[in-house]
Amino acid sequence: MVIGGDAGGMGAAARARRLDPDLEIVALEKGEWTSYSACGIPYLVSGVVTGGLEALVARSPQVHRTKYRIDVRLRHEVTGIDLDMRRVEVRNHEHGRTLHLSFDELLIGTGARPLRPDVEGIDLPFVHGVQTLDDAGRLIAHARAADCRRVVVVGGGYIGIEMAEAFTERGAEVTLVEGGAQLMRTLDPDMARRVEAAVQRFGIELRTSTPVTGFADGEVHTDSGPIRADLVILGLGVTPNSELAADAGIETGAKGAVSVTPRQRTSAEGVWAAGDCCESFHLVSRRRLHVALGTVANRQARVAGTNLGGGSATFNGVVGTAITKLCGTEVSRTGLTEHECEAAGLDAVAATITSSTRAGYYPGAEEIAVKAVAERRTGRLLGMQIVGGAPGAGKRIDAVAVALHAGFTAEELNDADLAYAPPFGPVWDPVAVAARAVAKAAVAPS
Amino acid sequence: MVIGGDAGGMGAAARARRLDPDLEIVALEKGEWTSYSACGIPYLVSGVVTGGLEALVARSPQVHRTKYRIDVRLRHEVTGIDLDMRRVEVRNHEHGRTLHLSFDELLIGTGARPLRPDVEGIDLPFVHGVQTLDDAGRLIAHARAADCRRVVVVGGGYIGIEMAEAFTERGAEVTLVEGGAQLMRTLDPDMARRVEAAVQRFGIELRTSTPVTGFADGEVHTDSGPIRADLVILGLGVTPNSELAADAGIETGAKGAVSVTPRQRTSAEGVWAAGDCCESFHLVSRRRLHVALGTVANRQARVAGTNLGGGSATFNGVVGTAITKLCGTEVSRTGLTEHECEAAGLDAVAATITSSTRAGYYPGAEEIAVKAVAERRTGRLLGMQIVGGAPGAGKRIDAVAVALHAGFTAEELNDADLAYAPPFGPVWDPVAVAARAVAKAAVAPS
């Protein structure tokens, strides 16, 4: 029995089917869609991706039914898990009926939902969160039907910025409102500054340190006065949909996400979880955290599905890698920021360098800034952040992610045999230069 | 005393100066230039890079003299090294005089030169090798003065293909002649096939398995008849300029390159070497080899310069990383090919996958082929090759290079937390997919 039709749920279901042709698999999805790329929603809104909502669907319910022989039931919302009776309570929205379905093994893949601040007007119809394809459908319908000239995005994380960019590309006047002092809290402030500059160059009005106090028809209220808005997008981050699990007595942890073992098993025998609803383990900070990213969801689902299908697999953890392209600028990070190191009690040093994405003399070279973080004295690499021009800046982070998995010192990363040719960078790769700078800083007298 | 004005020599000289302000440093260069990017020459020929030969110069002789206080002497060719007398014999081409200069420590950075087959007509003036900036100057002058409508490139390595592309972009009809059965012998034949297709799509006439037997005015003679040519470029690879060292009794090794310790010291006390003239150590095959690449030259120079300047550094070795952009296609490799594994006596398995450089639904997605090689049974990662569309295919190799430095299994690379967003790839990175495929192949019954 699988709860949830996206990456966490269906990824595990499909994987289990591959390993065991005899399993009986039922998947319950409260919405209309399965196995889609929520990461693509901003590009659908902007018009960069064409072909409608279907363009983002990797595997439709029909494909799951015929190719994977999974009994996918749409508009079936699970409202309760009874661990003693080994059954779930399900609301069939199609026929308005409630039913009970038994399971031997259960996979919870309920995902996450946008955070909605508890302020006046939050439930007005012009306020949209964007997480599921159903959300995206409603948003795009609203944007088409109404004359959305003025759009306010609340929250300056990567989803907020992506949506602000998307509506700017559609021709709207967009204001991005962030309660904190910086955009992209996944970066240190000095690196976030570069993203803010790119956002402003793109024509988005940016208001940081501006908490939203409420919504009224056509207006967003803030500390520093109202902003007119035909449409509001919430980009305040997400919270795991773990209430079903918690209500059944299953253990939860970081940010309320479902706790899992490396095999993706929950605290309950025969109950598994994968995707945005559950915790991950951070291999650098050695702490549990909640990560809501497609890559992690797919990996967890593969592990859970392997174990459900009779195989054996573990998900060892993440190193905190993320990437996005915002307003023509590539932004990536892995490991811990300087700020996160403090929070984790690590004695860290940092160094930032600027370089270029191609040899200086090669046309199209763009500036790239790389901030490296390492442990004082030992020189152990702790993380890196990259902000630079497209193409060629962001994906350099993968080499750093592998170095973190390997437990490299910054010096060892600097010594790595990275690829060079003039169309791809200077002879000393920016990542190596940053690693060298932080290696030096780590042993400098403090 | 430094012999050679490019990366190996001047990189070491500048590094030594940084560490020791009191060293007396003399650098002897037989040509006219110092510290330039030979890798940029094809882009100068094609017109992609503008600004003349100077555009490729990173540090001019004047900069070395004033900023680094290095006594750079141009048109000074070293003709002998006397280890007992601790002096070099130098031909000053400026004044036509021979002189002797004493040294305490010597750095050999004599580079490499294009291989010239011993066939009739090889010394005709329309046959050009391209290695130094002086070579490039002569070639461009020739191409401008004569009506170079028909260009023949002999040798299908990356320099040959880059030059064939450059002359095609200048509007010439280019024939690329390769004696062996495939282009790019640094790739396995199946991956080379993809490069060959790109070369042909670009409009270059390709003749493989066509050994050149000689040159006559306006013609290249081959096994299968003559080819008309106004200009010939040799791209048959390079051979280290190690005769000076060998004649002085200094030990040489792979392909005749100068043997060095990890500190870049030669077999002679107080004599060091760096760059294209000397050997490297391959961390995957555990063998010595000759690598003539700018990255390696710069790394070796930094190590040699550190040791010359009173510091302590070692160059642990390479993993065989290389990248190039050819006819719109990105080509990279690291570790060992299947073929190289055989030669190294490793029991290897391989797997090739195709994927795309962006999410399938995101515009501009290009095909990328990735071939992964691993050790049978143990699953130890041995190498990877990438051929794919620009941008975004080639530099993925860096993550693999770091994994090789770390001694990862293919499975461990597959488990790495690589960055994903729709503009950068599918949710499962092509490199991870290839790693997973070869991990499976490694444990399959043979």
Short mmCIF file of C-alpha atoms in Angstrom, two decimals, chain A residues 126 128 148-157 159-169 171-179 183 196 199-200 202-212 215 218-236 327:
data_model
loop_
_atom_site.label_atom_id
_atom_site.label_comp_id
_atom_site.label_asym_id
_atom_site.label_seq_id
_atom_site.Cartn_x
_atom_site.Cartn_y
_atom_site.Cartn_z
CA PHE A 126 -5.70 35.20 -4.86
CA HIS A 128 -1.45 30.63 -4.02
CA CYS A 148 -2.48 39.62 -13.31
CA ARG A 149 -0.45 42.72 -13.93
CA ARG A 150 0.85 42.98 -10.40
CA VAL A 151 2.21 39.90 -8.71
CA VAL A 152 3.63 39.73 -5.22
CA VAL A 153 5.80 36.80 -4.21
CA VAL A 154 6.15 36.30 -0.48
CA GLY A 155 9.40 34.58 0.50
CA GLY A 156 12.83 34.77 -1.07
CA GLY A 157 13.91 31.13 -1.18
CA ILE A 159 10.97 28.69 -5.26
CA GLY A 160 9.95 32.27 -4.50
CA ILE A 161 12.66 33.69 -6.76
CA GLU A 162 11.88 31.19 -9.53
CA MET A 163 8.21 32.19 -9.43
CA ALA A 164 9.08 35.91 -9.34
CA GLU A 165 11.22 35.37 -12.42
CA ALA A 166 8.49 33.36 -14.14
CA PHE A 167 5.85 36.08 -13.71
CA THR A 168 8.32 38.77 -14.80
CA GLU A 169 8.86 36.76 -17.98
CA GLY A 171 5.14 40.46 -18.42
CA ALA A 172 3.87 41.11 -14.89
CA GLU A 173 5.26 43.67 -12.48
CA VAL A 174 6.63 41.56 -9.68
CA THR A 175 7.51 42.48 -6.13
CA LEU A 176 9.45 39.97 -4.07
CA VAL A 177 8.87 40.41 -0.36
CA GLU A 178 11.12 38.72 2.17
CA GLY A 179 10.78 39.03 5.92
CA LEU A 183 17.25 36.21 -0.10
CA GLU A 196 19.89 39.85 -4.94
CA VAL A 199 17.14 39.62 -9.16
CA GLN A 200 17.13 43.41 -9.26
CA PHE A 202 16.13 41.28 -13.94
CA GLY A 203 13.56 43.96 -13.09
CA ILE A 204 12.04 42.42 -9.97
CA GLU A 205 11.31 44.84 -7.15
CA LEU A 206 12.97 43.46 -4.06
CA ARG A 207 11.96 44.23 -0.50
CA THR A 208 13.95 42.42 2.17
CA SER A 209 13.39 42.82 5.93
CA THR A 210 9.72 43.29 5.13
CA PRO A 211 7.48 40.87 7.04
CA VAL A 212 3.99 40.33 5.62
CA PHE A 215 -3.75 40.03 2.87
CA GLY A 218 -5.90 43.35 -4.08
CA GLU A 219 -3.35 44.11 -1.38
CA VAL A 220 -0.52 42.60 0.61
CA HIS A 221 -0.01 44.24 3.98
CA THR A 222 3.49 44.60 5.29
CA ASP A 223 5.33 46.30 8.13
CA SER A 224 6.14 49.13 5.77
CA GLY A 225 2.77 49.61 4.16
CA PRO A 226 0.54 47.86 1.60
CA ILE A 227 1.60 46.56 -1.82
CA ARG A 228 -0.99 46.22 -4.59
CA ALA A 229 -1.34 42.69 -5.95
CA ASP A 230 -3.59 40.89 -8.44
CA LEU A 231 -2.01 37.61 -7.44
CA VAL A 232 0.11 36.40 -4.52
CA ILE A 233 2.50 33.46 -4.53
CA LEU A 234 3.75 31.95 -1.30
CA GLY A 235 7.38 30.89 -1.37
CA LEU A 236 8.03 30.51 2.32
CA CYS A 327 17.40 35.43 -13.45
#
